[in-house]
Amino acid sequence: MRGRQRDVLSPYKRVSSKEHLDANGIDAASAHLQSLGKEGANPSWKHSLPHILVATVSSLLFGYHLGVVNDTLESISIDLGFSGDTLAEGLVVSTCLGGAFVGSLFSGSIADGFGRRRAFQLCALPMIVGASMSATTNSLGGMLLGRFLVGTGMGLGPPVAALYVSEVSPAYIRGTFGSFTQIATCLGLLGAFFIGILAKETRGRWRVCFWLPVIPAAILALSMELCAESPHWLFKKGRGADAESEFERLLGSSHVKAAISELSKLDRGDEVDAVKFTELFLGRHFRVVFIGSALFALQQLSGINAVFYFSSAVFRRAGVPSDVANISVGIVNLSGSFVATILMDKLGRKVLLLGSFLGMAMSMALQVGATTSFVSTTGALYLSVGGMLLFVLTFSLGAGPVPSLLLSEIFPNRIRAKAMAFCMAVHWVINFFVGLLFLRLLEQLGPQILYTLFATSCLIAFAFVRNNVLETKGKTLQEIEIALLPAQ
C-alpha cells in the first residue's frame, strides 16, 4: 500500500519521474497547492465558481425552508383553523423533517442513477410543488403535504450539493468552495427570519413567504441545464470523453490530461453494477462510513439544535425580543461561516473541527455555570447569552460546515453518493430525536445536567476527531482514497 502511495501524482502539475511523491510527499504537494496565486500550478478557480454558485442555491433553499415557519406559525394556525393545537403546530414543523429523512435516503440512488445535475433538478421539483401547495392551501392537510414535499427536496439537496462541490472544485480551493454551502444555508435562514418578521403582523401575508422560494427553486432547476456534470460521475459511468469535456470547462484545457490520469488510478471507468448498501458496512469501506456517520451523530448530539430551540427563551429572560434574538443568532452563525471559508484551506478541516468542538464544550460550560447558585442573576444572564452566542460562533467555524465537506472528500468515488445518503439519514434521525426529547429532558434533568451532557458530547467529538479524522486540505480525492482505504 505504501508503495502505491509513493506513486501518487498531483493532477494539476506535470512532474517528472524524479519528482514522484514519497509518503511525506503528499503533504508537500498539498502545501504546494495552497499557493493560490500561482496560476501556472493550479487551475483557475474562476472556471468552476459559477457552477458552485448555482449548486449552493439548493443550500439557500434548505436554510430558508428550515426557518420559514419560525415567525409565521401563529398566523398560519389562525388562518387554517388549528390555533392552540400544539400537536398540529408541531406537525407543521416536524413533517418537513420527516420528508427530509425520506429525501436523504434516496439521494444516493438518484445522484448515482441520474447524475448530479439531474439530482439538483429533482431536488427543486418537490420544493416548487410543495411550496406552492403550502402557499395556496386552506387546510392543515394541504399544509402538511406541502411541507412534506418540500422536506424531500431538503433531504435530497445537501448531500448532492456536497458531492457536486467536492467533485467539480480544484483541490487547492475545495474547502473554500465547500464552505459556500454553509454560508448559503445561513443566508436562507436569515432571509426567512427577516421576511417572517415583516409578514407575521398582517393576516394572510404568510402565503407570500411560501411563494418566494419558488423563484430560486425554478432558477436552480433551469440553471443546472447550463452547468457542468460531475466528471467523476461521468467517468464512473464509462463516459470518459464527456468527463474530459467537463474537466476542460471546470479546470481549463491545460489540466485535463492530468486530471483524467489521476482519476483513472482508482476508477476503472466502466462501472455498470449498482452499489449495494451492504458495501457500506462490510469490508474495506466500513471505517470511512463509520467515521462519517459518527461525525454527523456527534454534530447533532453536541446540542446545537437544542441551543437554537432554546435561544429565544434565554434572550427573553435577558429582556431581548425574540425577533432580535433570532436575527442575532443568525448573524453570528453567518459571521462564523465567513471566517470558516477563509480558514478552511489555510488551517485545514481537522484543525477547524478540533477547535470548534473544544470551543463548543467551553461554551456549554458557561451555560452550566449560569445555572449554579454561585452566580448572581445578572451574571447568569450574561453567561447564558454570551455562552449561547459563543456556542453558535464556534459551531459555525467547524462543526457546522466541515462534516458534509469532509465526508464528500473521504468517501471513495464508487460509494460516495450512497455513503453520503446514509450519513445524512443518520443526521436527520438524530436531529428529529434531539428536537423531540429536548424539552422533556430539560424538564426532568434540569439545564445543569443537560448542558453538562452536551459539553461531554463535544469533548467526545474532540477526541474522536483527533484520533480518527484524516486531514484532507489540498489533497485530491484520489490521494485521500489511497490514504484511507486498505488494499483490496
Tab-separated table of C-alpha atoms in Angstrom:
chain	number	residue	atom	x	y	z
A	1	MET	CA	0.000	0.000	0.000
A	2	ARG	CA	2.888	2.368	0.829
A	3	GLY	CA	4.470	1.665	-2.491
A	4	ARG	CA	1.267	2.622	-4.230
A	5	GLN	CA	1.053	5.805	-2.195
A	6	ARG	CA	4.502	6.851	-3.367
A	7	ASP	CA	3.306	6.864	-6.953
A	8	VAL	CA	0.591	9.459	-6.448
A	9	LEU	CA	0.970	12.499	-8.689
A	10	SER	CA	-0.662	15.867	-8.400
A	11	PRO	CA	-3.371	16.189	-11.044
A	12	TYR	CA	-2.687	19.854	-11.555
A	13	LYS	CA	1.014	19.900	-12.337
A	14	ARG	CA	3.140	17.801	-14.698
A	15	VAL	CA	6.065	16.200	-12.877
A	16	SER	CA	8.985	14.027	-13.913
A	17	SER	CA	9.691	10.566	-12.550
A	18	LYS	CA	12.275	12.080	-10.183
A	19	GLU	CA	9.513	14.101	-8.550
A	20	HIS	CA	7.356	11.136	-7.527
A	21	LEU	CA	5.981	11.714	-4.073
A	22	ASP	CA	7.103	9.660	-1.106
A	23	ALA	CA	4.941	9.097	1.966
A	24	ASN	CA	5.607	12.650	3.125
A	25	GLY	CA	5.337	13.989	-0.383
A	26	ILE	CA	1.541	14.075	-0.290
A	27	ASP	CA	1.702	16.736	2.398
A	28	ALA	CA	4.357	18.607	0.423
A	29	ALA	CA	2.130	18.554	-2.644
A	30	SER	CA	-0.800	19.687	-0.564
A	31	ALA	CA	1.237	22.621	0.765
A	32	HIS	CA	2.248	23.475	-2.784
A	33	LEU	CA	-1.396	23.599	-3.868
A	34	GLN	CA	-2.143	26.200	-1.212
A	35	SER	CA	-0.255	28.900	-3.123
A	36	LEU	CA	-3.437	30.218	-4.674
A	37	GLY	CA	-1.745	32.919	-6.639
A	38	LYS	CA	0.365	30.581	-8.774
A	39	GLU	CA	-1.920	30.137	-11.756
A	40	GLY	CA	0.719	28.058	-13.569
A	41	ALA	CA	0.476	25.312	-10.951
A	42	ASN	CA	-3.232	25.464	-10.166
A	43	PRO	CA	-6.351	25.661	-12.301
A	44	SER	CA	-8.120	28.980	-12.117
A	45	TRP	CA	-10.928	28.949	-9.555
A	46	LYS	CA	-12.922	31.195	-11.891
A	47	HIS	CA	-13.815	28.270	-14.168
A	48	SER	CA	-15.665	26.275	-11.510
A	49	LEU	CA	-17.064	29.175	-9.437
A	50	PRO	CA	-20.269	29.760	-11.500
A	51	HIS	CA	-21.169	26.067	-11.259
A	52	ILE	CA	-20.572	26.104	-7.484
A	53	LEU	CA	-22.759	29.190	-7.020
A	54	VAL	CA	-25.677	27.586	-8.850
A	55	ALA	CA	-25.340	24.434	-6.714
A	56	THR	CA	-25.420	26.470	-3.486
A	57	VAL	CA	-28.927	27.694	-4.353
A	58	SER	CA	-30.092	24.321	-3.015
A	59	SER	CA	-28.472	25.165	0.341
A	60	LEU	CA	-30.095	28.612	0.309
A	61	LEU	CA	-33.485	26.926	-0.124
A	62	PHE	CA	-32.618	24.430	2.606
A	63	GLY	CA	-31.933	27.200	5.118
A	64	TYR	CA	-34.973	29.222	4.088
A	65	HIS	CA	-37.433	26.362	4.492
A	66	LEU	CA	-35.919	25.466	7.885
A	67	GLY	CA	-36.802	28.906	9.205
A	68	VAL	CA	-39.867	29.917	7.195
A	69	VAL	CA	-42.438	28.871	9.831
A	70	ASN	CA	-40.478	30.245	12.788
A	71	ASP	CA	-42.295	33.611	12.895
A	72	THR	CA	-45.315	32.798	10.751
A	73	LEU	CA	-46.593	29.672	12.511
A	74	GLU	CA	-49.040	31.593	14.703
A	75	SER	CA	-50.714	33.405	11.794
A	76	ILE	CA	-50.752	30.160	9.762
A	77	SER	CA	-52.540	28.346	12.588
A	78	ILE	CA	-55.168	31.102	12.859
A	79	ASP	CA	-55.910	31.184	9.126
A	80	LEU	CA	-56.015	27.394	8.745
A	81	GLY	CA	-58.085	26.806	11.889
A	82	PHE	CA	-55.714	24.936	14.216
A	83	SER	CA	-54.746	27.782	16.567
A	84	GLY	CA	-53.957	26.470	20.030
A	85	ASP	CA	-53.462	22.889	18.816
A	86	THR	CA	-49.827	22.268	19.779
A	87	LEU	CA	-49.807	18.861	18.097
A	88	ALA	CA	-50.842	20.352	14.767
A	89	GLU	CA	-48.301	23.152	15.132
A	90	GLY	CA	-45.607	20.587	15.884
A	91	LEU	CA	-46.582	18.584	12.808
A	92	VAL	CA	-46.172	21.634	10.562
A	93	VAL	CA	-42.554	21.790	11.733
A	94	SER	CA	-41.721	18.089	12.037
A	95	THR	CA	-43.392	16.919	8.804
A	96	CYS	CA	-40.691	18.790	6.940
A	97	LEU	CA	-38.026	16.863	8.877
A	98	GLY	CA	-39.757	13.585	8.022
A	99	GLY	CA	-39.705	14.483	4.346
A	100	ALA	CA	-36.019	15.396	4.645
A	101	PHE	CA	-35.252	11.957	6.069
A	102	VAL	CA	-37.030	10.282	3.131
A	103	GLY	CA	-35.272	12.525	0.615
A	104	SER	CA	-31.856	11.839	2.121
A	105	LEU	CA	-32.422	8.072	1.924
A	106	PHE	CA	-32.981	8.246	-1.834
A	107	SER	CA	-30.402	10.944	-2.576
A	108	GLY	CA	-27.589	8.467	-3.220
A	109	SER	CA	-29.563	6.341	-5.671
A	110	ILE	CA	-30.799	9.433	-7.521
A	111	ALA	CA	-27.341	11.050	-7.709
A	112	ASP	CA	-25.756	7.805	-8.934
A	113	GLY	CA	-28.571	6.865	-11.292
A	114	PHE	CA	-29.358	10.199	-12.944
A	115	GLY	CA	-26.211	12.234	-12.306
A	116	ARG	CA	-25.569	15.231	-10.077
A	117	ARG	CA	-27.224	17.813	-12.343
A	118	ARG	CA	-30.474	15.880	-12.687
A	119	ALA	CA	-30.438	15.244	-8.932
A	120	PHE	CA	-30.426	19.015	-8.332
A	121	GLN	CA	-33.359	19.411	-10.688
A	122	LEU	CA	-35.248	16.610	-8.944
A	123	CYS	CA	-34.487	18.374	-5.657
A	124	ALA	CA	-36.002	21.616	-6.973
A	125	LEU	CA	-39.191	19.992	-8.271
A	126	PRO	CA	-40.794	18.981	-4.914
A	127	MET	CA	-39.698	22.312	-3.466
A	128	ILE	CA	-41.628	24.148	-6.177
A	129	VAL	CA	-44.710	21.931	-5.897
A	130	GLY	CA	-44.646	21.731	-2.087
A	131	ALA	CA	-44.124	25.449	-1.521
A	132	SER	CA	-46.915	26.240	-3.983
A	133	MET	CA	-49.258	23.867	-2.142
A	134	SER	CA	-48.413	25.460	1.201
A	135	ALA	CA	-48.964	28.944	-0.224
A	136	THR	CA	-52.419	28.159	-1.632
A	137	THR	CA	-53.852	25.667	0.852
A	138	ASN	CA	-56.834	26.367	3.094
A	139	SER	CA	-56.456	23.284	5.281
A	140	LEU	CA	-53.993	21.716	7.676
A	141	GLY	CA	-53.750	18.607	5.463
A	142	GLY	CA	-52.678	20.669	2.452
A	143	MET	CA	-50.063	22.462	4.537
A	144	LEU	CA	-48.661	19.183	5.870
A	145	LEU	CA	-48.478	17.619	2.401
A	146	GLY	CA	-46.749	20.716	1.048
A	147	ARG	CA	-44.260	20.709	3.916
A	148	PHE	CA	-43.538	17.018	3.398
A	149	LEU	CA	-42.810	17.540	-0.307
A	150	VAL	CA	-40.543	20.483	0.476
A	151	GLY	CA	-38.809	18.280	3.049
A	152	THR	CA	-37.991	15.620	0.454
A	153	GLY	CA	-36.231	18.288	-1.592
A	154	MET	CA	-34.408	19.494	1.524
A	155	GLY	CA	-33.216	15.958	2.219
A	156	LEU	CA	-32.029	15.464	-1.342
A	157	GLY	CA	-30.254	18.813	-1.753
A	158	PRO	CA	-27.463	18.913	0.916
A	159	PRO	CA	-25.795	15.550	0.155
A	160	VAL	CA	-25.914	16.201	-3.596
A	161	ALA	CA	-24.506	19.715	-3.093
A	162	ALA	CA	-21.649	18.311	-1.001
A	163	LEU	CA	-20.937	15.684	-3.675
A	164	TYR	CA	-21.035	18.161	-6.528
A	165	VAL	CA	-18.853	20.794	-4.866
A	166	SER	CA	-16.175	18.258	-3.924
A	167	GLU	CA	-16.133	16.748	-7.419
A	168	VAL	CA	-16.011	19.927	-9.520
A	169	SER	CA	-13.689	22.045	-7.329
A	170	PRO	CA	-9.898	22.209	-7.750
A	171	ALA	CA	-8.206	20.540	-4.760
A	172	TYR	CA	-6.414	23.676	-3.545
A	173	ILE	CA	-9.666	25.614	-3.036
A	174	ARG	CA	-12.161	22.811	-2.431
A	175	GLY	CA	-12.516	23.703	1.255
A	176	THR	CA	-13.338	27.325	0.492
A	177	PHE	CA	-15.945	26.350	-2.083
A	178	GLY	CA	-17.321	23.715	0.282
A	179	SER	CA	-17.955	26.429	2.870
A	180	PHE	CA	-20.208	28.257	0.409
A	181	THR	CA	-22.994	25.761	1.119
A	182	GLN	CA	-22.948	26.649	4.836
A	183	ILE	CA	-22.966	30.374	4.045
A	184	ALA	CA	-25.917	29.871	1.697
A	185	THR	CA	-27.787	27.958	4.420
A	186	CYS	CA	-27.176	30.803	6.894
A	187	LEU	CA	-28.350	33.374	4.334
A	188	GLY	CA	-31.501	31.324	3.752
A	189	LEU	CA	-32.225	31.205	7.485
A	190	LEU	CA	-31.646	34.932	7.886
A	191	GLY	CA	-33.834	35.657	4.888
A	192	ALA	CA	-36.635	33.559	6.370
A	193	PHE	CA	-36.328	35.395	9.710
A	194	PHE	CA	-36.462	38.858	8.128
A	195	ILE	CA	-39.357	38.009	5.802
A	196	GLY	CA	-41.227	36.285	8.629
A	197	ILE	CA	-40.947	39.354	10.848
A	198	LEU	CA	-42.464	41.508	8.092
A	199	ALA	CA	-45.214	39.014	7.297
A	200	LYS	CA	-46.422	37.868	10.696
A	201	GLU	CA	-48.270	41.049	11.599
A	202	THR	CA	-50.525	41.047	8.521
A	203	ARG	CA	-53.141	38.352	8.132
A	204	GLY	CA	-52.626	36.188	5.064
A	205	ARG	CA	-49.193	37.566	4.251
A	206	TRP	CA	-47.583	34.324	5.375
A	207	ARG	CA	-48.581	32.917	1.968
A	208	VAL	CA	-46.031	35.238	0.366
A	209	CYS	CA	-43.336	33.567	2.478
A	210	PHE	CA	-44.084	30.277	0.715
A	211	TRP	CA	-44.372	31.782	-2.764
A	212	LEU	CA	-40.958	33.479	-2.611
A	213	PRO	CA	-38.757	30.313	-2.554
A	214	VAL	CA	-40.461	29.058	-5.715
A	215	ILE	CA	-38.371	31.600	-7.649
A	216	PRO	CA	-34.876	30.384	-6.593
A	217	ALA	CA	-36.035	26.758	-6.899
A	218	ALA	CA	-37.028	27.403	-10.525
A	219	ILE	CA	-33.714	29.205	-11.116
A	220	LEU	CA	-31.853	26.165	-9.731
A	221	ALA	CA	-33.732	23.750	-12.000
A	222	LEU	CA	-33.211	25.846	-15.136
A	223	SER	CA	-29.621	26.934	-14.448
A	224	MET	CA	-28.469	23.361	-13.942
A	225	GLU	CA	-29.033	22.853	-17.682
A	226	LEU	CA	-26.080	25.202	-18.214
A	227	CYS	CA	-23.813	23.729	-15.524
A	228	ALA	CA	-21.178	21.058	-15.886
A	229	GLU	CA	-21.921	17.484	-14.904
A	230	SER	CA	-19.547	15.921	-12.390
A	231	PRO	CA	-16.575	14.445	-14.325
A	232	HIS	CA	-16.204	11.847	-11.571
A	233	TRP	CA	-19.736	10.566	-12.175
A	234	LEU	CA	-19.274	10.589	-15.955
A	235	PHE	CA	-16.002	8.673	-15.756
A	236	LYS	CA	-17.516	6.143	-13.354
A	237	LYS	CA	-20.261	5.533	-15.924
A	238	GLY	CA	-17.732	4.889	-18.685
A	239	ARG	CA	-18.213	8.260	-20.396
A	240	GLY	CA	-14.561	9.236	-20.497
A	241	ALA	CA	-14.865	11.668	-23.420
A	242	ASP	CA	-17.668	13.548	-21.668
A	243	ALA	CA	-15.605	13.631	-18.467
A	244	GLU	CA	-12.700	15.209	-20.358
A	245	SER	CA	-15.025	17.810	-21.837
A	246	GLU	CA	-16.374	18.749	-18.412
A	247	PHE	CA	-12.892	18.873	-16.887
A	248	GLU	CA	-11.968	21.359	-19.608
A	249	ARG	CA	-14.906	23.571	-18.595
A	250	LEU	CA	-14.058	23.305	-14.900
A	251	LEU	CA	-10.239	23.359	-14.849
A	252	GLY	CA	-9.077	24.645	-18.209
A	253	SER	CA	-7.656	22.696	-21.149
A	254	SER	CA	-4.090	22.501	-19.791
A	255	HIS	CA	-5.183	20.450	-16.764
A	256	VAL	CA	-7.481	17.913	-18.431
A	257	LYS	CA	-4.984	15.115	-19.116
A	258	ALA	CA	-3.521	15.259	-15.610
A	259	ALA	CA	-6.988	15.216	-14.027
A	260	ILE	CA	-8.133	12.234	-16.110
A	261	SER	CA	-4.865	10.407	-15.387
A	262	GLU	CA	-5.351	10.937	-11.656
A	263	LEU	CA	-8.979	9.845	-11.813
A	264	SER	CA	-8.138	6.654	-13.718
A	265	LYS	CA	-5.777	5.421	-10.993
A	266	LEU	CA	-8.620	4.252	-8.790
A	267	ASP	CA	-11.689	4.198	-11.071
A	268	ARG	CA	-11.920	1.711	-13.914
A	269	GLY	CA	-14.343	3.948	-15.761
A	270	ASP	CA	-16.618	1.035	-16.607
A	271	GLU	CA	-18.935	0.708	-13.620
A	272	VAL	CA	-22.254	-0.786	-14.599
A	273	ASP	CA	-23.231	-2.629	-11.419
A	274	ALA	CA	-25.126	-0.660	-8.818
A	275	VAL	CA	-23.594	-0.064	-5.396
A	276	LYS	CA	-25.415	-2.026	-2.709
A	277	PHE	CA	-25.907	-0.587	0.761
A	278	THR	CA	-24.215	-3.673	2.215
A	279	GLU	CA	-20.953	-2.434	0.677
A	280	LEU	CA	-21.036	0.485	3.101
A	281	PHE	CA	-20.893	-1.712	6.184
A	282	LEU	CA	-18.797	-4.695	5.116
A	283	GLY	CA	-15.136	-4.925	4.257
A	284	ARG	CA	-12.812	-2.076	3.322
A	285	HIS	CA	-15.424	0.707	3.310
A	286	PHE	CA	-16.659	0.224	6.859
A	287	ARG	CA	-14.101	2.520	8.500
A	288	VAL	CA	-14.803	5.610	6.385
A	289	VAL	CA	-18.583	5.132	6.638
A	290	PHE	CA	-18.274	4.748	10.407
A	291	ILE	CA	-16.219	7.957	10.635
A	292	GLY	CA	-18.768	9.836	8.527
A	293	SER	CA	-21.794	8.574	10.467
A	294	ALA	CA	-20.133	9.266	13.816
A	295	LEU	CA	-19.227	12.814	12.787
A	296	PHE	CA	-22.824	13.652	11.896
A	297	ALA	CA	-24.121	11.938	15.042
A	298	LEU	CA	-21.708	13.857	17.280
A	299	GLN	CA	-22.558	17.095	15.475
A	300	GLN	CA	-26.222	16.686	16.427
A	301	LEU	CA	-25.522	15.360	19.943
A	302	SER	CA	-23.426	18.457	20.659
A	303	GLY	CA	-26.690	20.282	21.390
A	304	ILE	CA	-26.665	22.773	18.524
A	305	ASN	CA	-30.337	22.340	17.712
A	306	ALA	CA	-31.241	22.479	21.398
A	307	VAL	CA	-29.446	25.829	21.574
A	308	PHE	CA	-31.398	27.090	18.570
A	309	TYR	CA	-34.684	25.850	20.071
A	310	PHE	CA	-33.967	27.421	23.467
A	311	SER	CA	-32.314	30.660	22.317
A	312	SER	CA	-35.495	32.747	22.258
A	313	ALA	CA	-36.342	31.839	25.872
A	314	VAL	CA	-32.819	32.712	27.065
A	315	PHE	CA	-32.897	36.058	25.283
A	316	ARG	CA	-36.384	36.848	26.602
A	317	ARG	CA	-35.121	36.363	30.178
A	318	ALA	CA	-32.469	38.950	29.349
A	319	GLY	CA	-35.150	41.338	28.088
A	320	VAL	CA	-34.323	40.846	24.396
A	321	PRO	CA	-37.284	40.367	21.981
A	322	SER	CA	-37.399	37.021	20.182
A	323	ASP	CA	-37.072	38.697	16.763
A	324	VAL	CA	-33.818	40.336	17.787
A	325	ALA	CA	-32.659	37.032	19.317
A	326	ASN	CA	-33.259	35.054	16.131
A	327	ILE	CA	-31.502	37.620	13.971
A	328	SER	CA	-28.573	37.875	16.408
A	329	VAL	CA	-28.060	34.121	16.364
A	330	GLY	CA	-28.347	34.131	12.559
A	331	ILE	CA	-25.786	36.913	12.140
A	332	VAL	CA	-23.306	35.202	14.475
A	333	ASN	CA	-23.788	31.944	12.561
A	334	LEU	CA	-23.235	33.695	9.244
A	335	SER	CA	-20.162	35.577	10.505
A	336	GLY	CA	-18.535	32.371	11.708
A	337	SER	CA	-19.274	30.698	8.373
A	338	PHE	CA	-17.477	33.514	6.518
A	339	VAL	CA	-14.442	33.102	8.767
A	340	ALA	CA	-14.518	29.324	8.185
A	341	THR	CA	-14.472	29.946	4.435
A	342	ILE	CA	-11.237	31.904	4.796
A	343	LEU	CA	-9.598	29.371	7.104
A	344	MET	CA	-10.775	26.106	5.531
A	345	ASP	CA	-7.908	25.817	3.025
A	346	LYS	CA	-5.368	27.515	5.312
A	347	LEU	CA	-5.712	25.706	8.647
A	348	GLY	CA	-7.419	22.591	7.297
A	349	ARG	CA	-10.559	20.637	8.152
A	350	LYS	CA	-9.203	18.742	11.153
A	351	VAL	CA	-7.872	21.833	12.948
A	352	LEU	CA	-11.189	23.634	12.495
A	353	LEU	CA	-13.125	20.624	13.799
A	354	LEU	CA	-10.889	20.285	16.863
A	355	GLY	CA	-11.079	23.981	17.694
A	356	SER	CA	-14.799	24.049	17.058
A	357	PHE	CA	-15.735	21.128	19.317
A	358	LEU	CA	-13.410	22.366	22.067
A	359	GLY	CA	-14.903	25.857	21.861
A	360	MET	CA	-18.421	24.416	21.967
A	361	ALA	CA	-17.558	22.433	25.107
A	362	MET	CA	-16.260	25.609	26.761
A	363	SER	CA	-19.396	27.478	25.699
A	364	MET	CA	-21.579	24.789	27.241
A	365	ALA	CA	-19.509	25.095	30.424
A	366	LEU	CA	-20.523	28.764	30.549
A	367	GLN	CA	-24.159	27.700	30.214
A	368	VAL	CA	-23.697	25.236	33.086
A	369	GLY	CA	-22.081	27.963	35.163
A	370	ALA	CA	-25.096	30.193	34.574
A	371	THR	CA	-27.348	27.609	36.264
A	372	THR	CA	-25.356	27.403	39.514
A	373	SER	CA	-26.232	29.252	42.722
A	374	PHE	CA	-22.783	30.862	42.871
A	375	VAL	CA	-23.633	33.317	40.095
A	376	SER	CA	-25.866	36.370	40.519
A	377	THR	CA	-28.995	36.771	38.423
A	378	THR	CA	-27.353	39.413	36.238
A	379	GLY	CA	-24.203	37.320	35.886
A	380	ALA	CA	-26.263	34.264	34.948
A	381	LEU	CA	-27.988	36.179	32.157
A	382	TYR	CA	-24.654	37.381	30.775
A	383	LEU	CA	-23.227	33.865	30.946
A	384	SER	CA	-26.317	32.382	29.261
A	385	VAL	CA	-26.455	34.871	26.395
A	386	GLY	CA	-22.668	35.018	25.957
A	387	GLY	CA	-22.308	31.236	26.154
A	388	MET	CA	-25.085	30.736	23.634
A	389	LEU	CA	-23.650	33.168	21.090
A	390	LEU	CA	-20.146	31.758	21.592
A	391	PHE	CA	-21.519	28.249	21.090
A	392	VAL	CA	-23.153	29.223	17.781
A	393	LEU	CA	-19.982	31.023	16.674
A	394	THR	CA	-17.660	28.099	17.421
A	395	PHE	CA	-20.131	25.689	15.792
A	396	SER	CA	-20.163	27.736	12.595
A	397	LEU	CA	-16.346	27.743	12.470
A	398	GLY	CA	-16.016	23.981	12.142
A	399	ALA	CA	-18.674	21.551	13.350
A	400	GLY	CA	-21.239	23.204	11.068
A	401	PRO	CA	-19.535	23.449	7.664
A	402	VAL	CA	-16.801	20.788	7.875
A	403	PRO	CA	-18.612	17.401	8.229
A	404	SER	CA	-20.528	17.491	4.933
A	405	LEU	CA	-17.431	18.689	3.054
A	406	LEU	CA	-15.142	16.197	4.764
A	407	LEU	CA	-17.452	13.264	4.123
A	408	SER	CA	-17.710	14.034	0.421
A	409	GLU	CA	-13.891	14.010	0.358
A	410	ILE	CA	-13.160	10.817	2.317
A	411	PHE	CA	-15.716	8.561	0.613
A	412	PRO	CA	-14.391	6.696	-2.453
A	413	ASN	CA	-15.954	7.615	-5.780
A	414	ARG	CA	-17.719	4.260	-6.079
A	415	ILE	CA	-19.718	4.601	-2.848
A	416	ARG	CA	-19.661	8.405	-2.382
A	417	ALA	CA	-23.300	9.140	-3.222
A	418	LYS	CA	-24.834	6.282	-1.228
A	419	ALA	CA	-22.492	6.780	1.722
A	420	MET	CA	-23.453	10.464	1.867
A	421	ALA	CA	-27.115	9.472	1.718
A	422	PHE	CA	-26.728	7.073	4.649
A	423	CYS	CA	-24.833	9.591	6.788
A	424	MET	CA	-27.387	12.329	6.078
A	425	ALA	CA	-30.150	9.908	7.105
A	426	VAL	CA	-28.315	9.368	10.407
A	427	HIS	CA	-28.139	13.161	10.739
A	428	TRP	CA	-31.883	13.585	10.266
A	429	VAL	CA	-32.831	10.770	12.631
A	430	ILE	CA	-30.745	12.186	15.491
A	431	ASN	CA	-31.910	15.712	14.646
A	432	PHE	CA	-35.512	14.527	14.993
A	433	PHE	CA	-34.984	12.819	18.353
A	434	VAL	CA	-32.999	15.721	19.815
A	435	GLY	CA	-35.861	18.050	18.891
A	436	LEU	CA	-38.446	15.611	20.214
A	437	LEU	CA	-36.786	14.885	23.570
A	438	PHE	CA	-35.019	18.143	24.391
A	439	LEU	CA	-37.819	19.882	26.310
A	440	ARG	CA	-38.744	16.684	28.154
A	441	LEU	CA	-35.122	16.109	29.203
A	442	LEU	CA	-34.772	19.748	30.185
A	443	GLU	CA	-37.802	19.410	32.424
A	444	GLN	CA	-36.731	16.108	34.004
A	445	LEU	CA	-32.950	16.593	34.278
A	446	GLY	CA	-32.698	20.362	34.514
A	447	PRO	CA	-30.452	22.631	32.434
A	448	GLN	CA	-27.315	21.982	34.510
A	449	ILE	CA	-27.219	18.229	33.881
A	450	LEU	CA	-28.451	18.503	30.290
A	451	TYR	CA	-25.858	21.100	29.292
A	452	THR	CA	-23.180	19.044	31.049
A	453	LEU	CA	-24.166	16.102	28.823
A	454	PHE	CA	-23.902	18.314	25.741
A	455	ALA	CA	-20.445	19.540	26.845
A	456	THR	CA	-19.364	15.926	27.352
A	457	SER	CA	-20.561	15.059	23.838
A	458	CYS	CA	-18.431	17.901	22.455
A	459	LEU	CA	-15.356	16.578	24.301
A	460	ILE	CA	-16.031	13.070	22.980
A	461	ALA	CA	-16.271	14.570	19.494
A	462	PHE	CA	-12.928	16.344	20.039
A	463	ALA	CA	-11.264	13.055	20.983
A	464	PHE	CA	-12.900	11.209	18.076
A	465	VAL	CA	-11.727	13.767	15.515
A	466	ARG	CA	-8.211	13.789	16.942
A	467	ASN	CA	-7.871	10.011	16.708
A	468	ASN	CA	-9.790	9.181	13.527
A	469	VAL	CA	-10.053	12.085	11.099
A	470	LEU	CA	-7.514	12.499	8.294
A	471	GLU	CA	-6.547	15.995	7.162
A	472	THR	CA	-7.728	16.433	3.562
A	473	LYS	CA	-6.605	20.008	2.914
A	474	GLY	CA	-5.150	20.375	-0.584
A	475	LYS	CA	-5.237	16.648	-1.356
A	476	THR	CA	-7.019	15.288	-4.407
A	477	LEU	CA	-9.935	12.936	-3.868
A	478	GLN	CA	-7.796	10.107	-5.235
A	479	GLU	CA	-4.946	10.833	-2.797
A	480	ILE	CA	-7.418	10.754	0.086
A	481	GLU	CA	-8.887	7.460	-1.089
A	482	ILE	CA	-5.444	5.842	-1.288
A	483	ALA	CA	-4.536	7.068	2.202
A	484	LEU	CA	-7.756	5.876	3.865
A	485	LEU	CA	-8.686	2.586	2.204
A	486	PRO	CA	-6.802	-0.663	2.734
A	487	ALA	CA	-5.681	-2.534	-0.365
A	488	GLN	CA	-8.203	-4.957	-1.849
